[in-house]
PDB file of C-alpha atoms in Angstrom:
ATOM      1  CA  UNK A  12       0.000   0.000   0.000  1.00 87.00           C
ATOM      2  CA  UNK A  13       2.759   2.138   0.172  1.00 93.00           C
ATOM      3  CA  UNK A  14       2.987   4.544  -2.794  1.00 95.00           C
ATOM      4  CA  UNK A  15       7.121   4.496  -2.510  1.00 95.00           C
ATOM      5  CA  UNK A  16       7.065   0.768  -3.218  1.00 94.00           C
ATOM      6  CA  UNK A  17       3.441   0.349  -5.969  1.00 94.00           C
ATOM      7  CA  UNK A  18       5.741  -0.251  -9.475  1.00 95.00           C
ATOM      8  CA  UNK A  19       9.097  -1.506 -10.043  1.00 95.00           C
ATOM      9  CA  UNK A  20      10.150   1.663 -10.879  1.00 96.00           C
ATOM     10  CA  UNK A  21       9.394   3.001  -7.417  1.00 96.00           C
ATOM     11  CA  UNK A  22      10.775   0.034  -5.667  1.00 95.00           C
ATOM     12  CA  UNK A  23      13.689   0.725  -7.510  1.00 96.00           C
ATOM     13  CA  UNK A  24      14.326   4.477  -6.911  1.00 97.00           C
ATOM     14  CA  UNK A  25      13.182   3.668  -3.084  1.00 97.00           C
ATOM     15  CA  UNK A  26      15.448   0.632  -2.852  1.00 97.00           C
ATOM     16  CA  UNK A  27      16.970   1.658   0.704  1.00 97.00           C
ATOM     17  CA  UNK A  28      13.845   2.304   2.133  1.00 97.00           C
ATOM     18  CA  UNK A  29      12.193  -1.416   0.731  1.00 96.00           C
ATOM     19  CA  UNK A  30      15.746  -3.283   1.798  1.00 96.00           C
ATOM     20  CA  UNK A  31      15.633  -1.113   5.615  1.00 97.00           C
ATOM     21  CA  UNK A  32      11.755  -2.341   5.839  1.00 95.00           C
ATOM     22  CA  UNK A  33      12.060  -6.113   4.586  1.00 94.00           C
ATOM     23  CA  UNK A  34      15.381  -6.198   6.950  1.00 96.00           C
ATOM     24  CA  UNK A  35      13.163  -5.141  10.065  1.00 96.00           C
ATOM     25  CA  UNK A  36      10.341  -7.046   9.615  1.00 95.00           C
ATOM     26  CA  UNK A  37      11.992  -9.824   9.434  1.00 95.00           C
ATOM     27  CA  UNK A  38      14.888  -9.376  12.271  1.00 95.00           C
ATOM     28  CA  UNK A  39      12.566 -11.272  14.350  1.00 95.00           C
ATOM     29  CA  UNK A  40      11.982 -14.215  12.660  1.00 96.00           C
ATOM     30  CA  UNK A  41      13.719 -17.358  11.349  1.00 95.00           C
ATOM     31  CA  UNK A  42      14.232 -18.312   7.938  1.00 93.00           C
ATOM     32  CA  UNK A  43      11.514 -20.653   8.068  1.00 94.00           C
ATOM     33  CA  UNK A  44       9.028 -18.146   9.128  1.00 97.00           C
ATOM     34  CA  UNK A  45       9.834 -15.847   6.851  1.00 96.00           C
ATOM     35  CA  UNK A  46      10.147 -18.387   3.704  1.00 95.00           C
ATOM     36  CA  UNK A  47       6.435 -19.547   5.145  1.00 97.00           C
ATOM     37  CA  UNK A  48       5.327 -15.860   5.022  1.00 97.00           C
ATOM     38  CA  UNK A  49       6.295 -14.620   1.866  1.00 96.00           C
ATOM     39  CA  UNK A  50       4.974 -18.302   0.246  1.00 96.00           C
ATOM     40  CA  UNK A  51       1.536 -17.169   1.840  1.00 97.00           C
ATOM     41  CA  UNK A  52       1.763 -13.864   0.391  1.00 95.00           C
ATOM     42  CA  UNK A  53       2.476 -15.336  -3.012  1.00 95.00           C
ATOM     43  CA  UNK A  54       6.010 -13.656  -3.016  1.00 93.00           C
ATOM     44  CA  UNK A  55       8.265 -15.339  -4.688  1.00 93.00           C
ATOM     45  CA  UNK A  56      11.320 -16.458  -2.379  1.00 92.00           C
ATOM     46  CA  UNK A  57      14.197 -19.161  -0.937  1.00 90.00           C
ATOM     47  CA  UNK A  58      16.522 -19.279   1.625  1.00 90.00           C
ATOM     48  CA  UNK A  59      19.699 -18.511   1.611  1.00 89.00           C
ATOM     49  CA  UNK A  60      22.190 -20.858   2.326  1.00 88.00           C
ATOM     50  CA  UNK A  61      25.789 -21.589   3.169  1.00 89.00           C
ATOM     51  CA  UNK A  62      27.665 -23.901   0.675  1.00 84.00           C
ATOM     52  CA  UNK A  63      27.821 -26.541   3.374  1.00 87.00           C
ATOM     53  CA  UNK A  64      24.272 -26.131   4.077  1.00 88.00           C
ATOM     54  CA  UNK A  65      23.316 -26.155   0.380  1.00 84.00           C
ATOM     55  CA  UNK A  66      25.989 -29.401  -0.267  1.00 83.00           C
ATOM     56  CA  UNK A  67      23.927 -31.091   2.851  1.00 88.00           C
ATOM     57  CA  UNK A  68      21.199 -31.170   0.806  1.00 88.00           C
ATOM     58  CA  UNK A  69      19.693 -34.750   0.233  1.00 92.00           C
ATOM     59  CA  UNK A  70      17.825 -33.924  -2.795  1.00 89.00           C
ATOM     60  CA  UNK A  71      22.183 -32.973  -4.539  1.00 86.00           C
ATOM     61  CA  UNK A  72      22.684 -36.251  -2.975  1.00 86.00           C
ATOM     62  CA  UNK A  73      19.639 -37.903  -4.914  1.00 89.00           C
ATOM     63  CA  UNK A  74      20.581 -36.300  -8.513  1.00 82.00           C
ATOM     64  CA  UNK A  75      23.837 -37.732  -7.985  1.00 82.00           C
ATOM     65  CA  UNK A  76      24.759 -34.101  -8.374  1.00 85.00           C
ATOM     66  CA  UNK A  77      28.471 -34.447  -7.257  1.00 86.00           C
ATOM     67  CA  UNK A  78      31.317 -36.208  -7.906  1.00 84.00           C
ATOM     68  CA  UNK A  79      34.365 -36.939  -5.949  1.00 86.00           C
ATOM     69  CA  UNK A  80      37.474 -36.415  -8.186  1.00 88.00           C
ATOM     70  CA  UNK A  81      41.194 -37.472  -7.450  1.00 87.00           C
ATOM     71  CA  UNK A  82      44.124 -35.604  -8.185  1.00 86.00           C
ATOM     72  CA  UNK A  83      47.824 -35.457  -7.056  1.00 84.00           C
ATOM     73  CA  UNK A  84      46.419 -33.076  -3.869  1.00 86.00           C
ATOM     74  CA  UNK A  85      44.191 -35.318  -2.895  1.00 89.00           C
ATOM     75  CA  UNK A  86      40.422 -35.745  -3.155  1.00 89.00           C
ATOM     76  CA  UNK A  87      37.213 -33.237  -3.558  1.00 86.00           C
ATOM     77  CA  UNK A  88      33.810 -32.729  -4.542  1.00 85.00           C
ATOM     78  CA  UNK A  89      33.020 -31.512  -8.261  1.00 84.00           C
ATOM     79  CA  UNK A  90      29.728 -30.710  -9.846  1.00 84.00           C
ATOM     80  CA  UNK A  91      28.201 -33.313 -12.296  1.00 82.00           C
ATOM     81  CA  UNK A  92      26.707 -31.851 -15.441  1.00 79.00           C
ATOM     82  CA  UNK A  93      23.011 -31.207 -14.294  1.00 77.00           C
ATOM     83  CA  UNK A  94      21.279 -33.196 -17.118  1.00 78.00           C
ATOM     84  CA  UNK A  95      20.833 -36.846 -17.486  1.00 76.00           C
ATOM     85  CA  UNK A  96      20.280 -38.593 -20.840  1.00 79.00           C
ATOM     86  CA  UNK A  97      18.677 -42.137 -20.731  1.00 83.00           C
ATOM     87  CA  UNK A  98      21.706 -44.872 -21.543  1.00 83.00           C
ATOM     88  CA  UNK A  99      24.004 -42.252 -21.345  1.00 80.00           C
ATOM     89  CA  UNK A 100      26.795 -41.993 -18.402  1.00 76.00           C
ATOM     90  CA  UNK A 101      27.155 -37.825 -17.625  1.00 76.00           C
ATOM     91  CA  UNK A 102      29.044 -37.786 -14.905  1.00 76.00           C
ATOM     92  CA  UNK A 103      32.796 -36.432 -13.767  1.00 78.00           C
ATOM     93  CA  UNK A 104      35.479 -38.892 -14.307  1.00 79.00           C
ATOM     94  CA  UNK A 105      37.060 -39.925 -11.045  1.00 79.00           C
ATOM     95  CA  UNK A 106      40.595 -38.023 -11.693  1.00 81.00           C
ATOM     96  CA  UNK A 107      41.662 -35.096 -12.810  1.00 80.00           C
ATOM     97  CA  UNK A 108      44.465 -34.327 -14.797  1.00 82.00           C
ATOM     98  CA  UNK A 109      47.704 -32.969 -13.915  1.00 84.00           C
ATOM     99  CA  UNK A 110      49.036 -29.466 -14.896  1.00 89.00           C
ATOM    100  CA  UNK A 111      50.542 -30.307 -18.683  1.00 90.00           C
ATOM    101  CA  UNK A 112      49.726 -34.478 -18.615  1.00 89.00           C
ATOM    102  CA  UNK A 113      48.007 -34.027 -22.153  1.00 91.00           C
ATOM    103  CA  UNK A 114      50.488 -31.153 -23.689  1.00 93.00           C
ATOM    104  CA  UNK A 115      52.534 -32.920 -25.767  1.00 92.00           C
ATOM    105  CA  UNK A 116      49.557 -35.750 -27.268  1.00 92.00           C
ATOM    106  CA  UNK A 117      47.245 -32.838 -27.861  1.00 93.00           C
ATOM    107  CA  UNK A 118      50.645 -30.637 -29.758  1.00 94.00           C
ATOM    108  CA  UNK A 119      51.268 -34.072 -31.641  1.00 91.00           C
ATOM    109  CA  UNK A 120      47.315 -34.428 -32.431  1.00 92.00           C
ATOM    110  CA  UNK A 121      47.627 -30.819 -33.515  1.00 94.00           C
ATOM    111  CA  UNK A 122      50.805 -30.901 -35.674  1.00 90.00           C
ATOM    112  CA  UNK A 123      53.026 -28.546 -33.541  1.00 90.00           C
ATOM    113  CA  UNK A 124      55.161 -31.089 -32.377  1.00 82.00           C
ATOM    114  CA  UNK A 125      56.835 -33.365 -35.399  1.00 76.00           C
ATOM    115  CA  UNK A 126      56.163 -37.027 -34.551  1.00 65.00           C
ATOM    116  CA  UNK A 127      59.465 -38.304 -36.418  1.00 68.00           C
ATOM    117  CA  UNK A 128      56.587 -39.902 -38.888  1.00 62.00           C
ATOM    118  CA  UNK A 129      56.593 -39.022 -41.964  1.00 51.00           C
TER     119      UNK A 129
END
């Protein structure tokens, strides 16, 4: 109802004011109960999370949405790519590369490095 925030173009030029308002109405409340009241509004919204929070989540777990990797340092987490095709494997291999392992094959492969065959 306030005229300062009616259009996007007033939301905009009153930005401050919108961002000080949202911030102290919801000071007071937890994420939950402010992702429950904005659903009921109809305003679109999500949480915010931390990356371990957001890596926690069982649904990354269900799309097989990472990948643990192996290089020279060790292991870690990568992302898989976020489609699936049926019959098709999509996923990270499980080791990465070292710094210049494919140099010279891909300069051979290229013709910038003579092979000696002729």
């Amino acid at each position: 109802e306030d005229p300062r925030f009616a259009r996007y173009a007033d939301r905009r030029r009153h930005w401050g004011d919108l961002m000080d308002g949202v911030e102290a109405w919801s000071s007071g409340l937890t994420t939950a109960e402010c992702v429950a009241a904005l659903s009921a509004g109809g305003v679109p919204s999500s949480a915010y999370r931390s990356v371990a929070e957001a890596l926690a989540d069982p649904q990354l777990a269900h799309r097989d949405a990472l990948a643990e990797v192996t290089d020279a340092a060790g292991s870690f987490k990568v992302v898989n790519l976020p489609f699936r095709m049926s019959e098709a494997r999509v996923a990270a291999g499980a080791r990465a590369a070292s710094l210049g392992e494919h140099t010279a094959d891909v300069l051979r492969e290229v013709g910038a490095i003579d092979t000696g065959q002729g």
